[in-house]
Tab-separated table of C-alpha atoms and ligand atoms in Angstrom:
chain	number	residue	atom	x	y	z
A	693	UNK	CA	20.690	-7.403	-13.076
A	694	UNK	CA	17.078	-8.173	-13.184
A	695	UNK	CA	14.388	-5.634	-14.210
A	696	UNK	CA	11.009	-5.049	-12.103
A	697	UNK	CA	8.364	-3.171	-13.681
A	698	UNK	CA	6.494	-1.229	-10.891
A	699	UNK	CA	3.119	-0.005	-11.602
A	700	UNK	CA	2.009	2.951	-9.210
A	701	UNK	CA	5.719	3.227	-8.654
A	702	UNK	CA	5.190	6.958	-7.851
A	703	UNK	CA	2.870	6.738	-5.218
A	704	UNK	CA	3.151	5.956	-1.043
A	705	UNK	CA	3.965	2.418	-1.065
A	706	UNK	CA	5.389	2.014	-4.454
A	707	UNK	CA	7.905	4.629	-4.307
A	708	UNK	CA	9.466	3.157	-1.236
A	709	UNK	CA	9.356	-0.217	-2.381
A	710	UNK	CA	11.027	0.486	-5.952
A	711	UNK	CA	14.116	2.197	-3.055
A	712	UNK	CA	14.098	-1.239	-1.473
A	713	UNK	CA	14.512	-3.109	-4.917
A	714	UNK	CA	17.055	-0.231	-5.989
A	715	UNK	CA	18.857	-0.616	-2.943
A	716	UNK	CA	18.222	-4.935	-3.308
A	717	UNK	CA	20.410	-4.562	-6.768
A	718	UNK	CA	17.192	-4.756	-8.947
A	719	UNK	CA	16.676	-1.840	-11.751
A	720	UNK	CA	13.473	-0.574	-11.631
A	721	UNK	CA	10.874	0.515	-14.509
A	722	UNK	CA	7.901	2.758	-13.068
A	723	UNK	CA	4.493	3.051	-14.754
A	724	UNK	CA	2.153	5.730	-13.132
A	725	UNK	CA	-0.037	8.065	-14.544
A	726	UNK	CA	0.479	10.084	-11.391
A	727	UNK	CA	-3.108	10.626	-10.283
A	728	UNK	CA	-2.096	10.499	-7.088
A	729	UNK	CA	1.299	10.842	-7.040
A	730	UNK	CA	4.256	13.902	-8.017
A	731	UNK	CA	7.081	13.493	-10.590
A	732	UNK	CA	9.308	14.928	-7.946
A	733	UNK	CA	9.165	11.837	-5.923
A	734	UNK	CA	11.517	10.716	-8.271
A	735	UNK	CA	14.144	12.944	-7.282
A	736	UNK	CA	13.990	12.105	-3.602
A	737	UNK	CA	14.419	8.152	-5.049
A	738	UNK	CA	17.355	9.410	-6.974
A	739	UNK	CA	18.764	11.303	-3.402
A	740	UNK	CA	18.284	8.124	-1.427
A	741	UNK	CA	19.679	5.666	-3.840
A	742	UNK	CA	21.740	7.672	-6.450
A	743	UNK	CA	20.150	5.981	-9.289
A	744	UNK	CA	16.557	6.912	-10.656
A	745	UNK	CA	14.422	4.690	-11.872
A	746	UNK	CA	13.384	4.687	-15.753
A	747	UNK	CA	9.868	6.520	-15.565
A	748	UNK	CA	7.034	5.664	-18.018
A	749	UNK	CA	3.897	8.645	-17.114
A	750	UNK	CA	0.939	6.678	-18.355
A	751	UNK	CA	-2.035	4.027	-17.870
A	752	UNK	CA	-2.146	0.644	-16.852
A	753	UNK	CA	-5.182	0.583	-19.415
A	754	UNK	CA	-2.716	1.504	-22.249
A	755	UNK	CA	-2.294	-1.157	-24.012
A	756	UNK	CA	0.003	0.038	-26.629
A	757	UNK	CA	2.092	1.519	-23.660
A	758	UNK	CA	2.561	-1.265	-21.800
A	759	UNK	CA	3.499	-3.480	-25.305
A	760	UNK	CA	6.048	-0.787	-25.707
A	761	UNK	CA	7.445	-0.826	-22.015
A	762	UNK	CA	8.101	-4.813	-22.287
A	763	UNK	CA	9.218	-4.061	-26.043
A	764	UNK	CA	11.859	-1.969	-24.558
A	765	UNK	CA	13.209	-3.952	-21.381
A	766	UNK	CA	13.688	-7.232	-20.351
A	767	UNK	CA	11.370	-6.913	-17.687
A	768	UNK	CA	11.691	-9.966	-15.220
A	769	UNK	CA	8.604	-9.196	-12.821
A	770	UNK	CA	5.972	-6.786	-12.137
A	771	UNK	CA	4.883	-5.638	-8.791
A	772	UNK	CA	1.370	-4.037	-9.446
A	773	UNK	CA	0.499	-1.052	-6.750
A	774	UNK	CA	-1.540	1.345	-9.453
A	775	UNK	CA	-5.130	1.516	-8.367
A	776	UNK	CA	-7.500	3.711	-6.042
A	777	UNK	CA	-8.133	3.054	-2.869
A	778	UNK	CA	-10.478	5.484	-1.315
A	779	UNK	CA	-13.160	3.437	-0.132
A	780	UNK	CA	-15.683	6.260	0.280
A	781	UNK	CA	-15.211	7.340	-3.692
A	782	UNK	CA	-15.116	3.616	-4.669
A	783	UNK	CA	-18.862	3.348	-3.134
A	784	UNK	CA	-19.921	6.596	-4.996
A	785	UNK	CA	-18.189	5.948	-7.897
A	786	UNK	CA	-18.024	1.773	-8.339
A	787	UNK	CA	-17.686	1.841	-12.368
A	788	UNK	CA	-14.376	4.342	-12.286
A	789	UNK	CA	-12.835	1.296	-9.189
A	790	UNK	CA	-13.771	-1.547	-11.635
A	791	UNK	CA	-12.555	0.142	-14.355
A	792	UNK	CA	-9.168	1.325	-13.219
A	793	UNK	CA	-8.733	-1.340	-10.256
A	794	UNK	CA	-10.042	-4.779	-12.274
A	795	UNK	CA	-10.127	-4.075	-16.454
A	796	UNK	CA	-6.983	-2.578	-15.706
A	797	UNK	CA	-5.491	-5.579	-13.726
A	798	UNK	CA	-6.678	-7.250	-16.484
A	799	UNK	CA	-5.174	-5.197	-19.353
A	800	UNK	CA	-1.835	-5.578	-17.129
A	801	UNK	CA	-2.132	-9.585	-16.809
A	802	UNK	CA	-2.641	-10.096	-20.806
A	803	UNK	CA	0.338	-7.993	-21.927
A	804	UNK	CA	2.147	-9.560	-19.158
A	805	UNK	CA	1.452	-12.928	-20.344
A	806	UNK	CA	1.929	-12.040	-23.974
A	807	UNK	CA	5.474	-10.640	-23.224
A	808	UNK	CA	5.922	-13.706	-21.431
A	809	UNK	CA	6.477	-11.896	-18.007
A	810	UNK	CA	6.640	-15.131	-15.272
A	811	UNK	CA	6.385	-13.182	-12.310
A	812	UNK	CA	3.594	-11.061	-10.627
A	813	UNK	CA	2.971	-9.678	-7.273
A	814	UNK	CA	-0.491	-7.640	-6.247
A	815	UNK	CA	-0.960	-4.879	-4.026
A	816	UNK	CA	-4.148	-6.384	-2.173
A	817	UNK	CA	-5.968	-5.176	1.218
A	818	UNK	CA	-6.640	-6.650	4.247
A	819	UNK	CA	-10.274	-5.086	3.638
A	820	UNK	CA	-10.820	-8.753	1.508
A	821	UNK	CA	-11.850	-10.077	4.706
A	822	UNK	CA	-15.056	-8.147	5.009
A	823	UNK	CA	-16.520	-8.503	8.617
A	824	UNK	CA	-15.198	-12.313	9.482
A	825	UNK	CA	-16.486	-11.960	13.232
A	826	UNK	CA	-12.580	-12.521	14.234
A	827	UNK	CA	-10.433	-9.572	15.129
A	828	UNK	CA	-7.123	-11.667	13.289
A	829	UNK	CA	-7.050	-12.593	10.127
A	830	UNK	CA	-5.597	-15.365	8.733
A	831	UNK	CA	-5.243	-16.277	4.618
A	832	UNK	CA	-7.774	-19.180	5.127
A	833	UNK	CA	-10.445	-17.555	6.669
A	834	UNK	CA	-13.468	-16.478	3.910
A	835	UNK	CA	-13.496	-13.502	2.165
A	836	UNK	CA	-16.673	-11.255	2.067
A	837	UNK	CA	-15.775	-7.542	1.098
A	838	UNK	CA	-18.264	-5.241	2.048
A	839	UNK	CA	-17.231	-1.855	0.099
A	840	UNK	CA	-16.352	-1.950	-3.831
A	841	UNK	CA	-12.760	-1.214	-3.335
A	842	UNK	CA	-12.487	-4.334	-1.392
A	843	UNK	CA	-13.993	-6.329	-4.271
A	844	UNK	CA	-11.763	-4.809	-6.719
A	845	UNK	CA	-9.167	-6.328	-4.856
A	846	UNK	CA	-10.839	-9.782	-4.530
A	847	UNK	CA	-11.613	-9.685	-7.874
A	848	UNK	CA	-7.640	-9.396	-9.055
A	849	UNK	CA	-6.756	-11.661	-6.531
A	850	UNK	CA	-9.385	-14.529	-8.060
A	851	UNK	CA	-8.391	-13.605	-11.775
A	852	UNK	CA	-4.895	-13.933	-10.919
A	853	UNK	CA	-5.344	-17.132	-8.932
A	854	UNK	CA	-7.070	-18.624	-11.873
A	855	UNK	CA	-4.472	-17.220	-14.487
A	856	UNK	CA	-1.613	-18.754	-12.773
A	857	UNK	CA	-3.538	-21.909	-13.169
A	858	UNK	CA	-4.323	-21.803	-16.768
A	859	UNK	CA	-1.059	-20.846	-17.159
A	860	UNK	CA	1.244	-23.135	-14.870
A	861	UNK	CA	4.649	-20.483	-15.596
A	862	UNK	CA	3.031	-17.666	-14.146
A	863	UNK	CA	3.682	-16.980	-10.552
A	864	UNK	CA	1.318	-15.229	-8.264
A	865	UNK	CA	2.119	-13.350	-4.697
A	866	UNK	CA	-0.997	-11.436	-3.418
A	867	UNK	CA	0.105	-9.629	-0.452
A	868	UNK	CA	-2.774	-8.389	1.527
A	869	UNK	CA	-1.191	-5.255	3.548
A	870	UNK	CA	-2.763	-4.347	6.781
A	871	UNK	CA	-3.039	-0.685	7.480
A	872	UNK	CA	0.895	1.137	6.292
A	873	UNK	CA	2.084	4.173	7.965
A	874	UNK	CA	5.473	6.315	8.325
A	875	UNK	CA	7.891	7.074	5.812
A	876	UNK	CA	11.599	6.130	4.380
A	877	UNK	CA	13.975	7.507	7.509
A	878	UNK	CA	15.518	9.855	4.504
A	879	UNK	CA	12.574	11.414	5.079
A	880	UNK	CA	12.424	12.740	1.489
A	881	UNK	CA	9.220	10.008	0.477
A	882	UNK	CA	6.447	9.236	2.388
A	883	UNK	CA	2.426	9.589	2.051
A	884	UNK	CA	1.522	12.887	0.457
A	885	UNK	CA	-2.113	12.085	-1.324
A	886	UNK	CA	-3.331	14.841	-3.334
A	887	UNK	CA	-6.693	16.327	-1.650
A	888	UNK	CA	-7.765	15.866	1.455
A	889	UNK	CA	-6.318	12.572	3.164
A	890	UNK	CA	-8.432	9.589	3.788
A	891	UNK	CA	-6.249	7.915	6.222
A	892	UNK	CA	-5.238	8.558	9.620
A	893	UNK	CA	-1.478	9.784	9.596
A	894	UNK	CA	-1.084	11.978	6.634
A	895	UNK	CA	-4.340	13.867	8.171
A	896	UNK	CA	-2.061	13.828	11.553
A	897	UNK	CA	0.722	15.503	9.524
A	898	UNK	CA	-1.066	18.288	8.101
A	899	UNK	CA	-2.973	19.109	11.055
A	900	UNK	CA	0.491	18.919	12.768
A	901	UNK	CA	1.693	21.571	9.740
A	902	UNK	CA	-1.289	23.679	10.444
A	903	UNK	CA	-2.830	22.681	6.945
A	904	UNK	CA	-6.041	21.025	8.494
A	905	UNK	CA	-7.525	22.094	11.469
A	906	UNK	CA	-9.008	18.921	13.876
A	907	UNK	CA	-8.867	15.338	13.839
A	908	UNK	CA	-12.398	13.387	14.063
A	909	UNK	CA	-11.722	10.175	15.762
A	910	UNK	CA	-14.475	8.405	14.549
A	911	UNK	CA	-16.005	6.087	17.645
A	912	UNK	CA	-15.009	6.381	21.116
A	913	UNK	CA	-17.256	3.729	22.310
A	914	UNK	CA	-15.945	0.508	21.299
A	915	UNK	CA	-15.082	-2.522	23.318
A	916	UNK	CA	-11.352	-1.519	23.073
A	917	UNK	CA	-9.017	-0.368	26.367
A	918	UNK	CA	-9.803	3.071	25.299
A	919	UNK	CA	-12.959	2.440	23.213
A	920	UNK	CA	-11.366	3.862	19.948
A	921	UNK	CA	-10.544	0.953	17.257
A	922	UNK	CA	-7.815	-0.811	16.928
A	923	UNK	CA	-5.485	-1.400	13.547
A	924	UNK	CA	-2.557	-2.827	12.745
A	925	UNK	CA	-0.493	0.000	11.278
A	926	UNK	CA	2.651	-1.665	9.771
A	927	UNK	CA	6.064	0.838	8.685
A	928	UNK	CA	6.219	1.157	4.842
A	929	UNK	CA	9.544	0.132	4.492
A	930	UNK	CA	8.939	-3.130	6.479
A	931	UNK	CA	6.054	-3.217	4.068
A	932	UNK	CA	8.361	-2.405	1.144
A	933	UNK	CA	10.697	-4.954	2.459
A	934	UNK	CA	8.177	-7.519	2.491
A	935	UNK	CA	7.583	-7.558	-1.473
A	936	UNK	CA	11.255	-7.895	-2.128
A	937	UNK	CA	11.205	-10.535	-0.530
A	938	UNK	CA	7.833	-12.081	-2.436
A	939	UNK	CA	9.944	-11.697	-5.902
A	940	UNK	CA	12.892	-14.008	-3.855
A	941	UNK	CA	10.165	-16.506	-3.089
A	942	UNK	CA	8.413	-16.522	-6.215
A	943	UNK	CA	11.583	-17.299	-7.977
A	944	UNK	CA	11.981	-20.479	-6.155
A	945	UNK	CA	8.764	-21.627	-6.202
A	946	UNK	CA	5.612	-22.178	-8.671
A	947	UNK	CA	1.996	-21.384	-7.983
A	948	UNK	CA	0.044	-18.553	-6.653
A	949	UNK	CA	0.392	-17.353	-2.827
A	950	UNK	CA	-1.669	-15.023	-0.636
A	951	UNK	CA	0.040	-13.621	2.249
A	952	UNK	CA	-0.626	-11.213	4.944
A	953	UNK	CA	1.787	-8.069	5.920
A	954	UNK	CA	1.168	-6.980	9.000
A	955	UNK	CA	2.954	-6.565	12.561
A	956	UNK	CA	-0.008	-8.635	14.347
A	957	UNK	CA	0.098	-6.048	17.019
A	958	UNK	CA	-2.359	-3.466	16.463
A	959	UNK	CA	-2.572	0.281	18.218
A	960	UNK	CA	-5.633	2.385	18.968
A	961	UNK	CA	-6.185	6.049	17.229
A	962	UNK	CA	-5.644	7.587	20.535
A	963	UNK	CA	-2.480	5.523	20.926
A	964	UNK	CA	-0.834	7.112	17.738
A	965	UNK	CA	-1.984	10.527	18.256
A	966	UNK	CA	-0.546	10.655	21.841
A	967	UNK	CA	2.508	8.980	20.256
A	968	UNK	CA	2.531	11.669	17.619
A	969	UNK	CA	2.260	14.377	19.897
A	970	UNK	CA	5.148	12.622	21.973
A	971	UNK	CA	7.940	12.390	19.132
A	972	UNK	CA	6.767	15.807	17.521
A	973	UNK	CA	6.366	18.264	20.198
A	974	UNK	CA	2.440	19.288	18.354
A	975	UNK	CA	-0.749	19.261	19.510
A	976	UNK	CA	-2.984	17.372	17.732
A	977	UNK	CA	-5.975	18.656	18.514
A	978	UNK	CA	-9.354	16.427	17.464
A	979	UNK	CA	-12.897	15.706	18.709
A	980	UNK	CA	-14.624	11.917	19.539
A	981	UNK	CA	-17.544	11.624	16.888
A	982	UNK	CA	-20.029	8.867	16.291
A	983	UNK	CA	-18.898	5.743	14.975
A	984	UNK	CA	-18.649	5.269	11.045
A	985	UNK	CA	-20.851	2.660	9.233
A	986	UNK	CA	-18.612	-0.096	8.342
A	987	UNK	CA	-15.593	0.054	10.763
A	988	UNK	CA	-14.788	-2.615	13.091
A	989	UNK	CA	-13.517	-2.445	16.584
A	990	UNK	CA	-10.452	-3.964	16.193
A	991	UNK	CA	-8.783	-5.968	13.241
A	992	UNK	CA	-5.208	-7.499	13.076
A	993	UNK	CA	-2.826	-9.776	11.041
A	994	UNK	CA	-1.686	-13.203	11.727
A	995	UNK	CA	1.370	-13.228	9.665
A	996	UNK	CA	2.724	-16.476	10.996
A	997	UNK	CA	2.272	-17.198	6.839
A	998	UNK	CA	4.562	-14.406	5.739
A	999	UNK	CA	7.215	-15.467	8.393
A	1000	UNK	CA	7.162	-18.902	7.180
A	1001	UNK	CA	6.939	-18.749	3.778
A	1002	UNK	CA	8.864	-15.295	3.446
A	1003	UNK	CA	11.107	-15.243	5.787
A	1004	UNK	CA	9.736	-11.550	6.622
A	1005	UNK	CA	8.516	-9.808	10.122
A	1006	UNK	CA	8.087	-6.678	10.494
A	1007	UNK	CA	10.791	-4.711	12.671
A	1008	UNK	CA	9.274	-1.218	13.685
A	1009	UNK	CA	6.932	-0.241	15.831
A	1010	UNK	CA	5.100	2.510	16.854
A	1011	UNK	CA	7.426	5.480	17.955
A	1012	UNK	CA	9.316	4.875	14.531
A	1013	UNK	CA	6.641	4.682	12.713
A	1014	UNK	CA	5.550	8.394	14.141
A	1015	UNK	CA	8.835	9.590	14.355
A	1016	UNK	CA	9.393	8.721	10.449
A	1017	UNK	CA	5.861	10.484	9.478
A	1018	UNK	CA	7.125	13.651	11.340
A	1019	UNK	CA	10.108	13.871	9.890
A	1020	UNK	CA	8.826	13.721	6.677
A	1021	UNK	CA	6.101	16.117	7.178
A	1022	UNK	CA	8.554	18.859	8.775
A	1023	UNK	CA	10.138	18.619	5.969
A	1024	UNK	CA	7.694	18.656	3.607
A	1025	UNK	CA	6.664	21.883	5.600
A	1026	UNK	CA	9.914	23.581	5.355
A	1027	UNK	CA	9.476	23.196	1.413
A	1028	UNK	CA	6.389	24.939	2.124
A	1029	UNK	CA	4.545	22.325	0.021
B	2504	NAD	N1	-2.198	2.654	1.597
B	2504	NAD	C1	-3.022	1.749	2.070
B	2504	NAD	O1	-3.598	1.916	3.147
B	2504	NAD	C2	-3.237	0.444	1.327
B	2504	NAD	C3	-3.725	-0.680	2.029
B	2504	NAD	C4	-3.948	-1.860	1.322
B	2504	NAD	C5	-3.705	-1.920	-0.049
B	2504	NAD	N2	-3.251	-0.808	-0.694
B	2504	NAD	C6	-3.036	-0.884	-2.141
B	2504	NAD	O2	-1.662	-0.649	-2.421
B	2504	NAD	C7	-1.523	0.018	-3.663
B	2504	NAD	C8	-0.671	1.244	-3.457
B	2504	NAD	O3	-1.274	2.075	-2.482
B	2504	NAD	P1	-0.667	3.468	-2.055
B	2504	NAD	O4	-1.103	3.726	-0.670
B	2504	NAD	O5	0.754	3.534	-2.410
B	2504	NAD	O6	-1.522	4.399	-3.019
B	2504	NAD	P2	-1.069	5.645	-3.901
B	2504	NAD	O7	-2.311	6.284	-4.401
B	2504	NAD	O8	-0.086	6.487	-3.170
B	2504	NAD	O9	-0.297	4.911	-5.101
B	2504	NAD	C9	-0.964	4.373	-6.202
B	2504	NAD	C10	-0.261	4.916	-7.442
B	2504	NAD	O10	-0.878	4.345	-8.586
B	2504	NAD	C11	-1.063	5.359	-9.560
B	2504	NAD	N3	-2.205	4.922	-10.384
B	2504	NAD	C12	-3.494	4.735	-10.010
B	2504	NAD	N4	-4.222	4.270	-11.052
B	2504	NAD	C13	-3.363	4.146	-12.096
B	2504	NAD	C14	-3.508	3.713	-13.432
B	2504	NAD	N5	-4.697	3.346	-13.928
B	2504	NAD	N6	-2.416	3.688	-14.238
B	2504	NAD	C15	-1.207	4.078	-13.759
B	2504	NAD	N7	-1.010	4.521	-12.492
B	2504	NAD	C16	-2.081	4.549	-11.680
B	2504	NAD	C17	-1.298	6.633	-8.770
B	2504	NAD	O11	-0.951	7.802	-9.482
B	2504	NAD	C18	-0.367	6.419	-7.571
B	2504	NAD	O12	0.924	6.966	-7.821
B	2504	NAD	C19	-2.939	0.318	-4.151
B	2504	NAD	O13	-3.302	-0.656	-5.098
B	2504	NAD	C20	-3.780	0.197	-2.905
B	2504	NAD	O14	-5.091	-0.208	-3.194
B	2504	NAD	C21	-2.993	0.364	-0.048
């Protein structure tokens, strides 16, 4: 049985992927230092799969750590997810993105090379593309990040693209993920960010709890059907799905590969709060404000790439993906947490 070690295994998108590799006959090793993530996350894995994953609480940055973690298994892959991703912070705070996002990638790269690790797949972000003037994005098309986080993401994705050619045995996916939403069907993981929520559903899910108040739906007067933007939300366990499926590709094939997950069918904020409200039975109560610097009308995937290459399209759509968010949030209510 081959061994995966997933960095930022406890958070949103990790945690459901290291289910998908459980539950695809991989073991799993998770490294987080949980800064924005719970231990018990681990227990809900454990529910859904009946096997837990071995858990390593520490720092991509910790070198002796990770020398230790490949020390003690014969780890086959890695599938990198630790890093921070609120864009606002990263602009406030650009050395602590760098820092954590990029020397860290980079502290994770060298002990993976050193321990002779073949495999690698990257957590990137459709925010690569910048502002590219087109509303779908395709791999080819030029990169021009305009917030730090976003660079911190080019940045690994260039320093792994030239490490796999220096070294020819290393192989490379960067998956650039569009915008994920809902939650395993369990409902016992999903996106539960410590503080305040920066994106759009968990905010939903504790306003629908009565934790938060209002909504702000930030622009209400762009050229969209119902002039809020437009974003390709894509279901975390398609998403999940989709790097299982990198690590089966990589295997059979050299190189380094950048590939888009996305549905290529994006919704509007209104659409998912009305389709919130629909599958939940709660108001979501919220107010149109100005437009924020920096967002775009309307951005989606083409992920004609990830279909041919991976063999992966994403299956659910938008009442799922509210339908899974609720139920994890009701339950996450009746926990009183
Ligand atoms: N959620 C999104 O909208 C989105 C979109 C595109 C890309 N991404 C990327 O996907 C990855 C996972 O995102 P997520 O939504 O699951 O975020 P998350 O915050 O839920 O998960 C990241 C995990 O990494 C851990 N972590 C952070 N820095 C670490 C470090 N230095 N050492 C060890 N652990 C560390 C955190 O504790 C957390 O558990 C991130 O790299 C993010 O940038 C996320």
């Amino acid at each position: 049985m081959k061994t995966i070690l997933v960095t930022g295994g406890a958070g949103y998108i990790g945690s459901h992927t290291v289910v998908a590799l459980q539950d695809g006959g991989y073991q799993v090793v998770i490294l987080d230092n949980l800064c924005n993530s719970k231990l018990v996350v681990l227990n809900s894995i454990q529910k859904i799969c009946s096997k837990t994953p071995v858990f390593y609480q520490g720092d991509i940055r910790d070198r002796t750590l990770l020398s230790k973690i490949f020390n003690n298994h014969s780890i086959s892959g890695v599938i990198h997810f630790a890093g921070l991703k609120a864009v606002g912070e990263s602009q406030s705070q650009p050395l602590k993105y760098y820092d954590n996002n990029v020397a860290g990638s980079i502290t994770l790269l060298e002990e993976i090379l050193k321990a002779k690790v073949d495999t690698f797949v990257f957590s990137s972000s459709a925010t690569v593309y910048g502002e590219p003037g087109a509303s779908q994005y395709q791999e080819d098309m030029p990169t021009a990040p305009i917030n730090v986080y976003g660079r911190t993401k080019l940045m690994v994705e260039e320093i792994l693209g030239d490490s796999a050619k220096a070294n020819p045995g290393l192989k490379v996916a960067c998956l650039r993920y569009f915008n994920p939403v809902g939650a395993h069907s369990s409902g016992l993981i999903g996106e539960n960010p410590v503080g305040t929520p920066n994106n759009l559903m968990p905010y939903i899910g504790q306003i629908a709890l009565g934790i938060l108040p209002r909504l702000k739906v930030f622009g209400s007067d762009y050229p969209t059907p119902d002039g809020t933007g437009l974003r390709d939300y894509i279901h975390v366990d398609d998403l999940a799905i989709g790097h299982v499926l990198a690590l089966d590709y990589l295997e059979r094939n050299p190189g380094a590969i950048t590939v888009n997950l996305g549905t290529g069918k994006p919704y509007s904020v209104l659409e998912m709060i009305a389709t919130f409200e629909k599958v939940s039975g709660k108001k979501i109560p919220y107010d149109l404000v100005e437009r924020r610097s920096g967002d775009l009308a309307e951005y989606y995937a083409n992920s004609g790439l990830a279909k041919a290459v991976l063999g992966w399209q994403a299956k659910h759509g938008i009442e799922r993906m509210c339908e899974d968010t609720w139920r994890f949030y009701s339950q996450l209510g009746a926990q009183g947490s």
